[in-house]
PDB file of C-alpha atoms and ligand atoms in Angstrom:
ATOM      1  CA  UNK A  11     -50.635 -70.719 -84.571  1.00 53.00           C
ATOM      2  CA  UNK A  12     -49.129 -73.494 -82.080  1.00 51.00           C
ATOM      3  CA  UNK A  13     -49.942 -77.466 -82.946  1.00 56.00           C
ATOM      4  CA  UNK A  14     -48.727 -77.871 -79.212  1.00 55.00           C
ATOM      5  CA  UNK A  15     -51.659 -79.164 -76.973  1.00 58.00           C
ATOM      6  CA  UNK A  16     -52.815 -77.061 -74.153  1.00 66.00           C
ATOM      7  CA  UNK A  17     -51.494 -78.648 -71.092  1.00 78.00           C
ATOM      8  CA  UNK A  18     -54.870 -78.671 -68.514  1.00 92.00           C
ATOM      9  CA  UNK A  19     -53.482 -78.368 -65.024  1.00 96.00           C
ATOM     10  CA  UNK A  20     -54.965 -80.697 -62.600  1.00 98.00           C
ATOM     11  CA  UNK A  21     -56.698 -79.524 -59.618  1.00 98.00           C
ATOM     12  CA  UNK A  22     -58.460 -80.088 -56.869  1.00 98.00           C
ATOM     13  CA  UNK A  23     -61.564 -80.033 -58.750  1.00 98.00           C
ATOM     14  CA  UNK A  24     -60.485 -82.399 -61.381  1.00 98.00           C
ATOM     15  CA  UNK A  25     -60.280 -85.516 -58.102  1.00 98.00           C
ATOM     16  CA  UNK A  26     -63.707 -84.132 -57.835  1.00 98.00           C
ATOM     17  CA  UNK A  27     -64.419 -84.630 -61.245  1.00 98.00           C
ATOM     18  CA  UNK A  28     -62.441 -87.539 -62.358  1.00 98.00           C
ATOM     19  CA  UNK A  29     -64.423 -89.560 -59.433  1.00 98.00           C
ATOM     20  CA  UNK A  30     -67.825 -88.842 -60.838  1.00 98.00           C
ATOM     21  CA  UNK A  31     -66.995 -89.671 -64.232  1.00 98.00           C
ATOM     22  CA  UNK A  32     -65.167 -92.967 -63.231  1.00 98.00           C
ATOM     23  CA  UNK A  33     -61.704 -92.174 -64.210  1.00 98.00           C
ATOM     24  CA  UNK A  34     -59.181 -93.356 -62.181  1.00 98.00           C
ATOM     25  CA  UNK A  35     -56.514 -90.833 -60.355  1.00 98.00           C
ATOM     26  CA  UNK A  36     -53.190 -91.897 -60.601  1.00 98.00           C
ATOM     27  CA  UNK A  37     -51.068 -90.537 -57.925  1.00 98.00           C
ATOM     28  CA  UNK A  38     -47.106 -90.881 -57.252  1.00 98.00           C
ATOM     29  CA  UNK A  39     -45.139 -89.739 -54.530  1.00 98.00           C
ATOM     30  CA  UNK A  40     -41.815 -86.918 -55.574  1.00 98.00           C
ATOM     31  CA  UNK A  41     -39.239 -85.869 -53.271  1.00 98.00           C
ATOM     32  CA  UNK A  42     -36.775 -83.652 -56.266  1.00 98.00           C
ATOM     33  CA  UNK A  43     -37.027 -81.519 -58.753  1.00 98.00           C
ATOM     34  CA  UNK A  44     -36.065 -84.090 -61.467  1.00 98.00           C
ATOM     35  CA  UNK A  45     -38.273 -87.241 -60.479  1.00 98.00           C
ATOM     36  CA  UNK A  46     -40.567 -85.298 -60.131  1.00 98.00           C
ATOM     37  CA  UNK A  47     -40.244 -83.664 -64.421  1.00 98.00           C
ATOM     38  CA  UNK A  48     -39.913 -87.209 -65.260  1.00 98.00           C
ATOM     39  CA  UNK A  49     -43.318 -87.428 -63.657  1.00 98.00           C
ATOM     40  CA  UNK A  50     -45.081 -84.691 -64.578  1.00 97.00           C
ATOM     41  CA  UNK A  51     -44.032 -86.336 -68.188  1.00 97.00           C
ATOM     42  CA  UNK A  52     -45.523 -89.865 -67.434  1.00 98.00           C
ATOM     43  CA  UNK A  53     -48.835 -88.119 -67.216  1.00 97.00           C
ATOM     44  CA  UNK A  54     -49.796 -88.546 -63.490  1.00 98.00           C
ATOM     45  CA  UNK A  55     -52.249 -86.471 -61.811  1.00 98.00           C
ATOM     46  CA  UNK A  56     -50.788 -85.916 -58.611  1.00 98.00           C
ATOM     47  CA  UNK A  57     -47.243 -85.564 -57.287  1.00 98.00           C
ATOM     48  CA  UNK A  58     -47.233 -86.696 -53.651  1.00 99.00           C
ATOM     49  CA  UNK A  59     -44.642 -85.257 -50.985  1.00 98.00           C
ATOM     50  CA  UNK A  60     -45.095 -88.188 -48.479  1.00 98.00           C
ATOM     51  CA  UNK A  61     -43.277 -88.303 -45.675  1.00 98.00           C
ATOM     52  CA  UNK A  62     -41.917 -91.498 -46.458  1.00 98.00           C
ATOM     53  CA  UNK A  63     -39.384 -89.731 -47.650  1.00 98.00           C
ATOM     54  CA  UNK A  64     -37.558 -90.172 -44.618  1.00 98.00           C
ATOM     55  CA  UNK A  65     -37.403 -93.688 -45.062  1.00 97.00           C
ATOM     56  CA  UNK A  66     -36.905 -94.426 -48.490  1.00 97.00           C
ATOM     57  CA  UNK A  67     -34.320 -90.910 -49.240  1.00 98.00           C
ATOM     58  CA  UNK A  68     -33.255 -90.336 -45.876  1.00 98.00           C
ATOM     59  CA  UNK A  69     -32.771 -94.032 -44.559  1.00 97.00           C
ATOM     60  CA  UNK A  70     -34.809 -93.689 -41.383  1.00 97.00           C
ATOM     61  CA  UNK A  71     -37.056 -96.872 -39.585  1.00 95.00           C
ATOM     62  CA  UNK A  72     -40.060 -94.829 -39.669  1.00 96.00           C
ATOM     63  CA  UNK A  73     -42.057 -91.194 -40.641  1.00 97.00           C
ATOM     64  CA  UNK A  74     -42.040 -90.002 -37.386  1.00 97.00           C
ATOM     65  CA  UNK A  75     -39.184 -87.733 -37.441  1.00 96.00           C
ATOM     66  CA  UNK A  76     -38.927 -85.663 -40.785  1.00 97.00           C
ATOM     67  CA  UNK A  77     -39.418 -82.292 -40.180  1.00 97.00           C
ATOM     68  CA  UNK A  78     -41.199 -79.230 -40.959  1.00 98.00           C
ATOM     69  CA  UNK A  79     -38.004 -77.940 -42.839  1.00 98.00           C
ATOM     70  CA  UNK A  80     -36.954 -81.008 -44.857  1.00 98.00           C
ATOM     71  CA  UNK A  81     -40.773 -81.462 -45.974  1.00 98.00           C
ATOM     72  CA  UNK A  82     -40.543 -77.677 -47.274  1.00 98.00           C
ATOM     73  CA  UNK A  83     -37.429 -77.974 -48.772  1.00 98.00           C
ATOM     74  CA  UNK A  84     -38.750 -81.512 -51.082  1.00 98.00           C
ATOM     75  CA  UNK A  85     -41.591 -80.199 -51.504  1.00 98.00           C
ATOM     76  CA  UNK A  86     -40.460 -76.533 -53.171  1.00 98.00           C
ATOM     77  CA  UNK A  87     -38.247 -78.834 -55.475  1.00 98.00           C
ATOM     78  CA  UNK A  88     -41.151 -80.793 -56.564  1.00 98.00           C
ATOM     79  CA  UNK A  89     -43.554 -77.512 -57.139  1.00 98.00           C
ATOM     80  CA  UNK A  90     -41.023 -76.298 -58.934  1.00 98.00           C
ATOM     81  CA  UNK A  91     -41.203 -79.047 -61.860  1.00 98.00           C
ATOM     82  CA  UNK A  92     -44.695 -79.782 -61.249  1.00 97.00           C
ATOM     83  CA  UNK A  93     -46.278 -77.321 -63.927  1.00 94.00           C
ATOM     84  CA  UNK A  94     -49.630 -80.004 -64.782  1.00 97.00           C
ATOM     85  CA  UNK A  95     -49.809 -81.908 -61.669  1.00 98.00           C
ATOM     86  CA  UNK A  96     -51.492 -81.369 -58.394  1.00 98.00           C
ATOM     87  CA  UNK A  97     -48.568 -81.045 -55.937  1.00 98.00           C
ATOM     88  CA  UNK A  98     -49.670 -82.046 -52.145  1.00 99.00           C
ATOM     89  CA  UNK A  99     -47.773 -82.050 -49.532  1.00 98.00           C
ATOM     90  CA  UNK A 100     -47.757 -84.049 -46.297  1.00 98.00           C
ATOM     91  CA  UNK A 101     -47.760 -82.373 -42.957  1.00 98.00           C
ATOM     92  CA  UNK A 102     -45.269 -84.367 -40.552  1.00 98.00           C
ATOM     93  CA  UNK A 103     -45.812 -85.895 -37.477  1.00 98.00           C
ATOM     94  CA  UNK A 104     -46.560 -83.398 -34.807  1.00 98.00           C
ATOM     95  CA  UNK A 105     -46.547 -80.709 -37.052  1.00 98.00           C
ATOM     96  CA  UNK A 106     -50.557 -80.602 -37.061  1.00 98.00           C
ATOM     97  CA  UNK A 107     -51.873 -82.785 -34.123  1.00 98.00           C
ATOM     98  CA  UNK A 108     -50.982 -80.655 -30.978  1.00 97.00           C
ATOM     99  CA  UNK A 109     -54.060 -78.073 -31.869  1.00 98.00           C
ATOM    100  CA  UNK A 110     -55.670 -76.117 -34.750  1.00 98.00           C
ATOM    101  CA  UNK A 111     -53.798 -73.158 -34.304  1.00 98.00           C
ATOM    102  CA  UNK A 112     -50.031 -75.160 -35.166  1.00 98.00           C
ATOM    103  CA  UNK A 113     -51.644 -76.800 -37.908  1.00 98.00           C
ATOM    104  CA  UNK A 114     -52.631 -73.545 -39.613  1.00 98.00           C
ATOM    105  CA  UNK A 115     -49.750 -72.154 -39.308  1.00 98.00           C
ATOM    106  CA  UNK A 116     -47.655 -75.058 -40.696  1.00 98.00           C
ATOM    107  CA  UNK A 117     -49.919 -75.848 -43.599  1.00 98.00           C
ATOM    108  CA  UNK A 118     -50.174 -72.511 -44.503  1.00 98.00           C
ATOM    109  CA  UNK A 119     -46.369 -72.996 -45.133  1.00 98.00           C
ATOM    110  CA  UNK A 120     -46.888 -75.243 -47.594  1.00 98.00           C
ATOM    111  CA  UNK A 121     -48.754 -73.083 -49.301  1.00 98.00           C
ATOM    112  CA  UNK A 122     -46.865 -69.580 -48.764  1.00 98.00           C
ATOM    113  CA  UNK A 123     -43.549 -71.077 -48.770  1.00 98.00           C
ATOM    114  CA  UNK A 124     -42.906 -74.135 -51.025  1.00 98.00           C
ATOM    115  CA  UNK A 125     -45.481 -74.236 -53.479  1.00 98.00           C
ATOM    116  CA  UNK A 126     -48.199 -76.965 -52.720  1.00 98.00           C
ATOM    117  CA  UNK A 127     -51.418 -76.532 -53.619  1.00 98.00           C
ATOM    118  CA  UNK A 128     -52.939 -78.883 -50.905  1.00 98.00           C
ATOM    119  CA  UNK A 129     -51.333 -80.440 -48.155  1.00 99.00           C
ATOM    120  CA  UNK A 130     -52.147 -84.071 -46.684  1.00 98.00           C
ATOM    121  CA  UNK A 131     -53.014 -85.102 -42.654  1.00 98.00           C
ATOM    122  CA  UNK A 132     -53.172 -88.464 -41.143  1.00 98.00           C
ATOM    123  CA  UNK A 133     -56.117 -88.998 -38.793  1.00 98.00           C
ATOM    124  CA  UNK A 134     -60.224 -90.233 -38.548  1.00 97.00           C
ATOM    125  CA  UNK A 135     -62.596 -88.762 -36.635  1.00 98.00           C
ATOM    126  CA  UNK A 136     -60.522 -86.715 -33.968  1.00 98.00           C
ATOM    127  CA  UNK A 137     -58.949 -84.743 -36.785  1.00 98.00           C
ATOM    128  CA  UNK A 138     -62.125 -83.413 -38.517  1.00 98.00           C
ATOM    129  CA  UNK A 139     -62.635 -80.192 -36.821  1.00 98.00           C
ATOM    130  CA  UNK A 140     -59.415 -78.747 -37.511  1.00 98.00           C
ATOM    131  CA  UNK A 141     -59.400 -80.374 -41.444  1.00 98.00           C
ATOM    132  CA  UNK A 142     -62.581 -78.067 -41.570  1.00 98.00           C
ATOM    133  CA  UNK A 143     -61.675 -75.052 -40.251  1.00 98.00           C
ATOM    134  CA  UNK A 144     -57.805 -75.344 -42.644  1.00 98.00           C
ATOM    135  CA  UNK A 145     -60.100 -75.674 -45.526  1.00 98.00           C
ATOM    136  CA  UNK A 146     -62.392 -72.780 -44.276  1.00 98.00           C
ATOM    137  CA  UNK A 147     -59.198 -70.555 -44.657  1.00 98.00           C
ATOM    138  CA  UNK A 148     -58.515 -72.071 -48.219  1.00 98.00           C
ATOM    139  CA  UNK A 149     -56.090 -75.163 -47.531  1.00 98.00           C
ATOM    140  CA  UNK A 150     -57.121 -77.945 -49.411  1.00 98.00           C
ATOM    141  CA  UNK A 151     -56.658 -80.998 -47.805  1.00 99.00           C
ATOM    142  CA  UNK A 152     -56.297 -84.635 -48.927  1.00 99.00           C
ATOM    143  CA  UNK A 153     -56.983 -86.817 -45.645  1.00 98.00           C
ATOM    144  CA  UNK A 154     -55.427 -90.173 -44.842  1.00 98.00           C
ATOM    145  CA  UNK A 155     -57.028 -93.198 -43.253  1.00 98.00           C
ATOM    146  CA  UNK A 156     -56.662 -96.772 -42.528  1.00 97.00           C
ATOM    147  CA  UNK A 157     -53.029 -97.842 -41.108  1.00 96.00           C
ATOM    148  CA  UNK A 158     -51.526 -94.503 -40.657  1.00 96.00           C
ATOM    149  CA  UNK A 159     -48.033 -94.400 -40.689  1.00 95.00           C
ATOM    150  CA  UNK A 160     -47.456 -91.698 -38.505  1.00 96.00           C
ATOM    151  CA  UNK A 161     -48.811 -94.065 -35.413  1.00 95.00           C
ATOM    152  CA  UNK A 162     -46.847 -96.938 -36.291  1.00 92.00           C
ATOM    153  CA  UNK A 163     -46.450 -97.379 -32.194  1.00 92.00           C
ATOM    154  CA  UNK A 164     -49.923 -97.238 -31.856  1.00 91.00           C
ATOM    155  CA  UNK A 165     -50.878 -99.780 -34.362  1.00 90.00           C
ATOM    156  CA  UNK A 166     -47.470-102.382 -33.552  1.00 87.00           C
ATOM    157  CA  UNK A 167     -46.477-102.917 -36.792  1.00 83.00           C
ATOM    158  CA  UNK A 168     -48.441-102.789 -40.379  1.00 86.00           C
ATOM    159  CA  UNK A 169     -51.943-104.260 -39.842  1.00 89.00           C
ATOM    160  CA  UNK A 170     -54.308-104.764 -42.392  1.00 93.00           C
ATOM    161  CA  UNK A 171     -57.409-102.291 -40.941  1.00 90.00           C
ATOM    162  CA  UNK A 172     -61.204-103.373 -41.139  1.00 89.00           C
ATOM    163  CA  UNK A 173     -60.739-107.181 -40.370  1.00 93.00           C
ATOM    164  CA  UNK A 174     -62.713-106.166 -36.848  1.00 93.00           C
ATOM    165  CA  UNK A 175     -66.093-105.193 -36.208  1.00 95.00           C
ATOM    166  CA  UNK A 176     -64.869-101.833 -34.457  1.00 94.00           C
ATOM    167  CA  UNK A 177     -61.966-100.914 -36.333  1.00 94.00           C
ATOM    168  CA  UNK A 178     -64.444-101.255 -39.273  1.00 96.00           C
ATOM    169  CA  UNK A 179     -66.427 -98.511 -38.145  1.00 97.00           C
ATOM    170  CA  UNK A 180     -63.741 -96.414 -36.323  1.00 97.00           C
ATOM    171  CA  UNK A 181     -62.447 -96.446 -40.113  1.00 97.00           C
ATOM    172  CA  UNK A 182     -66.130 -95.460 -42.140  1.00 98.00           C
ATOM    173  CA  UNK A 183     -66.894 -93.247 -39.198  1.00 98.00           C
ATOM    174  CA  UNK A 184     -63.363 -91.208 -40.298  1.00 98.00           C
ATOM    175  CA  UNK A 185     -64.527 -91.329 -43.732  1.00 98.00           C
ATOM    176  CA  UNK A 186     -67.745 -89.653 -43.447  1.00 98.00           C
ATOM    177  CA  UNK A 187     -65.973 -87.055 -41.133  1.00 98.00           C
ATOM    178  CA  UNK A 188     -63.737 -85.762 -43.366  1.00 98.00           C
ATOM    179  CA  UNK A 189     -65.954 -86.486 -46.223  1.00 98.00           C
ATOM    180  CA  UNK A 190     -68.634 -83.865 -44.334  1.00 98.00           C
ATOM    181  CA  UNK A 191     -65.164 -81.772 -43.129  1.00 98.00           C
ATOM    182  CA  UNK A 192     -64.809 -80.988 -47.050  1.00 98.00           C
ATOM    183  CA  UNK A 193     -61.528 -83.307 -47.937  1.00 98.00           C
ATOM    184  CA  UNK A 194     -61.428 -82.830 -51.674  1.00 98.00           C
ATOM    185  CA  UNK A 195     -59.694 -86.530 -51.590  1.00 98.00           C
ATOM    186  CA  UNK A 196     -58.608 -89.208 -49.081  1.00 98.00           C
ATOM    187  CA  UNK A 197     -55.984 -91.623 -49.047  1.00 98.00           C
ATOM    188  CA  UNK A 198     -57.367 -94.989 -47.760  1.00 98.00           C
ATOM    189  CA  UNK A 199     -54.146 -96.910 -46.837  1.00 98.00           C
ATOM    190  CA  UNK A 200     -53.846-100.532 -46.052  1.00 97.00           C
ATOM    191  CA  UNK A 201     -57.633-101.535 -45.233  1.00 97.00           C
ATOM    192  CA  UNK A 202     -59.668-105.142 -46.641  1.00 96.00           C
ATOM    193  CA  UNK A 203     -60.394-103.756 -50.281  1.00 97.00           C
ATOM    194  CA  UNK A 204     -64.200-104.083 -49.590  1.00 96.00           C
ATOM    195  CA  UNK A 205     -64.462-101.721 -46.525  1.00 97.00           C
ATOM    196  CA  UNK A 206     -62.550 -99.561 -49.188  1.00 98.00           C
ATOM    197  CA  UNK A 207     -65.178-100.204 -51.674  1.00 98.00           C
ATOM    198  CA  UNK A 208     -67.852 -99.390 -49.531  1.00 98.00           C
ATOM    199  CA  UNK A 209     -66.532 -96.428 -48.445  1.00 98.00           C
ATOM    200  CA  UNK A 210     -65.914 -95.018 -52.121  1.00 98.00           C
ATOM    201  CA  UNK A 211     -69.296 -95.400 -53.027  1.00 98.00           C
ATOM    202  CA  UNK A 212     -70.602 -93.445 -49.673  1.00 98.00           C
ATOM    203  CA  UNK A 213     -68.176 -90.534 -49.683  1.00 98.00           C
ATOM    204  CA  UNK A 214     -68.122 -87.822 -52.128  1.00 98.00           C
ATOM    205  CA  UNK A 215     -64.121 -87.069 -52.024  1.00 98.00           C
ATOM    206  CA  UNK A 216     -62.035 -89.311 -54.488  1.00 98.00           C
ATOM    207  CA  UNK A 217     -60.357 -92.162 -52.557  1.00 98.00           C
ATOM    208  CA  UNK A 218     -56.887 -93.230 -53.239  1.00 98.00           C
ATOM    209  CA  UNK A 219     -55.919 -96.980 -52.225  1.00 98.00           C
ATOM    210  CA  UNK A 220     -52.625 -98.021 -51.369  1.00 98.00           C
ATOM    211  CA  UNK A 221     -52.975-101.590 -50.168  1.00 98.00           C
ATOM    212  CA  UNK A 222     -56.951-100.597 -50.619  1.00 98.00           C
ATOM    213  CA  UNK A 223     -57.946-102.859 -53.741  1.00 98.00           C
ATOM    214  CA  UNK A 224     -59.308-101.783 -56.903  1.00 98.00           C
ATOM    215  CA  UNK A 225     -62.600-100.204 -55.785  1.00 98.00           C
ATOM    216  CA  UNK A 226     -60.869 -96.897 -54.566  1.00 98.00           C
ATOM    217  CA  UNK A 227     -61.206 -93.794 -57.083  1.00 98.00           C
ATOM    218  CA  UNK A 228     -57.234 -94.127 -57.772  1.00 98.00           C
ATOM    219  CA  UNK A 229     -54.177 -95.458 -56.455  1.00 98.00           C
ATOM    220  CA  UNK A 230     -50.766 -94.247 -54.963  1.00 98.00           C
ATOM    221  CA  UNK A 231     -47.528 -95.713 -54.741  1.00 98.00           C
ATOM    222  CA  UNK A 232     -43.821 -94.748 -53.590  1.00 98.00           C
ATOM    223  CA  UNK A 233     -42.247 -94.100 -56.619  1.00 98.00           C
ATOM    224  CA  UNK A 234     -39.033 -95.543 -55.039  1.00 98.00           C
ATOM    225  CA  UNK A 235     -40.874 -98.931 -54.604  1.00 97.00           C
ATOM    226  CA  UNK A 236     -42.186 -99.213 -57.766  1.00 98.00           C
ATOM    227  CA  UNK A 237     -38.467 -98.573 -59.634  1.00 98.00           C
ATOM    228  CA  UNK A 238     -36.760-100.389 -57.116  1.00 97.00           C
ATOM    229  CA  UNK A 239     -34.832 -98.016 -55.486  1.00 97.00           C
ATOM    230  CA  UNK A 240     -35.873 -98.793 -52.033  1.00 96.00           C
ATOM    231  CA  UNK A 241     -35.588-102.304 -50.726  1.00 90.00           C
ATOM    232  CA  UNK A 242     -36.100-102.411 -46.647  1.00 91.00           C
ATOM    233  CA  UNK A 243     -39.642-103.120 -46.781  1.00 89.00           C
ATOM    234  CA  UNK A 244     -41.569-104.663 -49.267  1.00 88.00           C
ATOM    235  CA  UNK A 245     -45.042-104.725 -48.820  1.00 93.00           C
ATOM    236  CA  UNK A 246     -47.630-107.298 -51.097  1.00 95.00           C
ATOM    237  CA  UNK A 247     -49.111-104.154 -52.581  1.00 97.00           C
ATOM    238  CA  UNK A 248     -46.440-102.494 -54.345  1.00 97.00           C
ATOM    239  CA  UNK A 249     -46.071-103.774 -57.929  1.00 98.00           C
ATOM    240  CA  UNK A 250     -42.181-103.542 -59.158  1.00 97.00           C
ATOM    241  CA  UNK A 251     -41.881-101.971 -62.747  1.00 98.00           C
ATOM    242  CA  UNK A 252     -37.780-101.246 -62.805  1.00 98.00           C
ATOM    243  CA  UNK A 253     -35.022-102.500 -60.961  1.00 97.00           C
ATOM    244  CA  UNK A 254     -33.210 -99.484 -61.076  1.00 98.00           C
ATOM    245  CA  UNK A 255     -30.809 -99.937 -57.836  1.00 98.00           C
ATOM    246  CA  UNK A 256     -29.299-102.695 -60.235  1.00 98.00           C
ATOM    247  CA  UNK A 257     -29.175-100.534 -62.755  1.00 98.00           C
ATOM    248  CA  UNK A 258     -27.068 -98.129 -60.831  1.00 98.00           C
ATOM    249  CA  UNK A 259     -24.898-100.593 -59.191  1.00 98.00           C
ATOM    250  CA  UNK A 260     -23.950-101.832 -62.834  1.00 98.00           C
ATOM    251  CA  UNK A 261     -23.120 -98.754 -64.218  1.00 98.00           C
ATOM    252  CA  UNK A 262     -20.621 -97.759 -60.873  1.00 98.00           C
ATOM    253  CA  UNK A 263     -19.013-101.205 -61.393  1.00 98.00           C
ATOM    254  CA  UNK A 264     -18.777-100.294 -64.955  1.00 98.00           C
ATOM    255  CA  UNK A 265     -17.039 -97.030 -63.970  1.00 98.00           C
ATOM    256  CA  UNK A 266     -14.506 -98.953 -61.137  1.00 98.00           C
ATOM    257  CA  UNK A 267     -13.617-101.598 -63.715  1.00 98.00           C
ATOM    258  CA  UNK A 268     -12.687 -98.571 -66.637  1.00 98.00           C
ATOM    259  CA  UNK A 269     -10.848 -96.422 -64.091  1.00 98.00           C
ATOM    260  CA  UNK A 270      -8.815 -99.144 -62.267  1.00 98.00           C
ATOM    261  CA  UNK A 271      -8.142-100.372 -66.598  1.00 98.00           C
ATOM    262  CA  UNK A 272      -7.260 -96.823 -67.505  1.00 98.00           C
ATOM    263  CA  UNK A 273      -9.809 -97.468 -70.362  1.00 98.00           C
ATOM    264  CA  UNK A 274     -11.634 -94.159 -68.687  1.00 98.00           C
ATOM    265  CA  UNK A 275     -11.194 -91.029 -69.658  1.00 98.00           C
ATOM    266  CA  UNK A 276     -10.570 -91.921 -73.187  1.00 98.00           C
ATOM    267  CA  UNK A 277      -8.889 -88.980 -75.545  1.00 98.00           C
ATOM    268  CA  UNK A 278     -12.326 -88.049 -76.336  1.00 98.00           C
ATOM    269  CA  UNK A 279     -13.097 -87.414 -73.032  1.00 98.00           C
ATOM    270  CA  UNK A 280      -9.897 -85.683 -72.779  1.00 98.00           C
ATOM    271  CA  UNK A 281      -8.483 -82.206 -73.309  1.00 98.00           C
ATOM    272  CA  UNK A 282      -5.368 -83.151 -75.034  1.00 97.00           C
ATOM    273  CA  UNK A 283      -4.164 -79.310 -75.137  1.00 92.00           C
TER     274      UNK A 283
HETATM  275  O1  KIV B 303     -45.778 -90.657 -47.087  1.00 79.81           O
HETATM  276  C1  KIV B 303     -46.272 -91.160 -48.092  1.00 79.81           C
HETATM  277  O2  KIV B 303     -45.607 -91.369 -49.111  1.00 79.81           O
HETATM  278  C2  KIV B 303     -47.692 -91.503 -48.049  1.00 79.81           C
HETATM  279  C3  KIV B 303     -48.265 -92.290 -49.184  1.00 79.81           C
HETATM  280  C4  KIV B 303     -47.648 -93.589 -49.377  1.00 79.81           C
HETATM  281  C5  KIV B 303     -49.734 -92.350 -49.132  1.00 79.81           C
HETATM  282  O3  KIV B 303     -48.351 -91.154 -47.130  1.00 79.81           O
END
């Protein structure tokens, strides 16, 4: 008989679940195969395929331009090491917005082609109908409110959302929409922590803070950020655990210094015949 420990896979259900009980979700953002094991050993819940992967991988200013293709490609690397997590993936910008019928087609792609087992939409309100009808057809879908990346020219620049009377209710409005649209969970991004906290309590989907405060069902962070690997922008929210770009730079000065010595390759790292 095996002493192993069945592994329970984490679904959309268990968001559901974990939120009624009071356990906290703990989500992470993956963009390869082998973050994303390293992961999926930490013990996270969810591996997130954000878009910010064109920033913090691909070295762009902003989201707006990754594409269908390169969110496919990251995220079938990350499904493919992801045995226990949930594995979402974001739609991109414009891949979803121009009407129901594009953003069928293009989540269902996530689904069909690289593995996710929900994808993720920015948008409030306006976006509702067609979050409904994608998870009518069987798409589950994680929502995303608050500052929205993907309308950075909208916004101007990274504003805390909620500090005004109407963007307060443009934001709990959203909430309830997709809440009543069927969002198993909803990333609240960037908002005064207690319009967070009141949403959480009204909603039934699990809300995940990032820049939210400590009243949302769980958190998420850029796994770059938090190993520091990605430098360009730090925001007051993201909490620093490693340093790892030093790490990296030490070991390739390391390498330089035994090359230019002749101290590397040794005999042992030789073939001598
Ligand atoms: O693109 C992303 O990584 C995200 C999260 C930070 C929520 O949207």
């Amino acid at each position: 008989m095996s002493t192993t420990p069945k592994m329970k896979k984490i679904t959309t259900r268990t968001f559901l679940k974990k939120k009624q009980k009071g356990d906290r979700i703990v989500v992470l953002t993956a963009y390869d195969y082998y973050t994303a094991q390293i992961l999926e050993k930490s013990g996270v819940d969810a591996l997130l395929v954000g878009d910010s992967l064109n920033m913090v991988v691909y070295g762009h200013n902003n989201t707006l331009s990754a594409e269908m293709d390169k969110m496919l490609f990251h995220t079938r690397a990350v499904a493919d090491a992801a045995a226990r997590s949930l594995v979402i993936a974001d739609m991109p910008f414009m891949s979803y917005q121009s009407s129901t019928e594009t953003a069928i087609v293009n989540a269902g792609k996530f689904l069909k082609e690289s593995g996710a087992e929900a994808v993720k939409l920015e948008g409030g309100i306006e976006m509702a109908p067609t979050i409904k009808r994608l998870i009518e057809l069987g798409i589950p879908v994680m929502g995303h409110i608050g500052l929205t990346p993907q309308s950075v020219h909208r916004f101007g620049g990274a504003r805390v959302q909620g500090r005004t009377e109407v963007g307060r209710n443009y934001v709990i409005e959203s909430a309830h929409a997709l809440d009543e649209a069927g969002c198993f969970s909803c990333v609240l991004e960037l908002m005064t922590a207690p319009l967070a906290e009141k949403i959480t309590k009204a909603v039934k989907m699990a809300t995940i803070g990032i820049g939210a405060g400590t009243h949302c069902d769980g958190q998420v962070l850029v796994i770059n950020d938090i190993i520091g690997m990605y430098d360009q922008i730090t925001p007051r929210f993201v909490r620093r655990y490693a340093n790892v770009a030093a790490e990296i730079e030490k070991a390739a000065k390391q390498f330089s210094e035994d090359v230019r010595s002749g101290s590397y390759p040794s005999d042992e790292e030789s073939f001598l015949e």
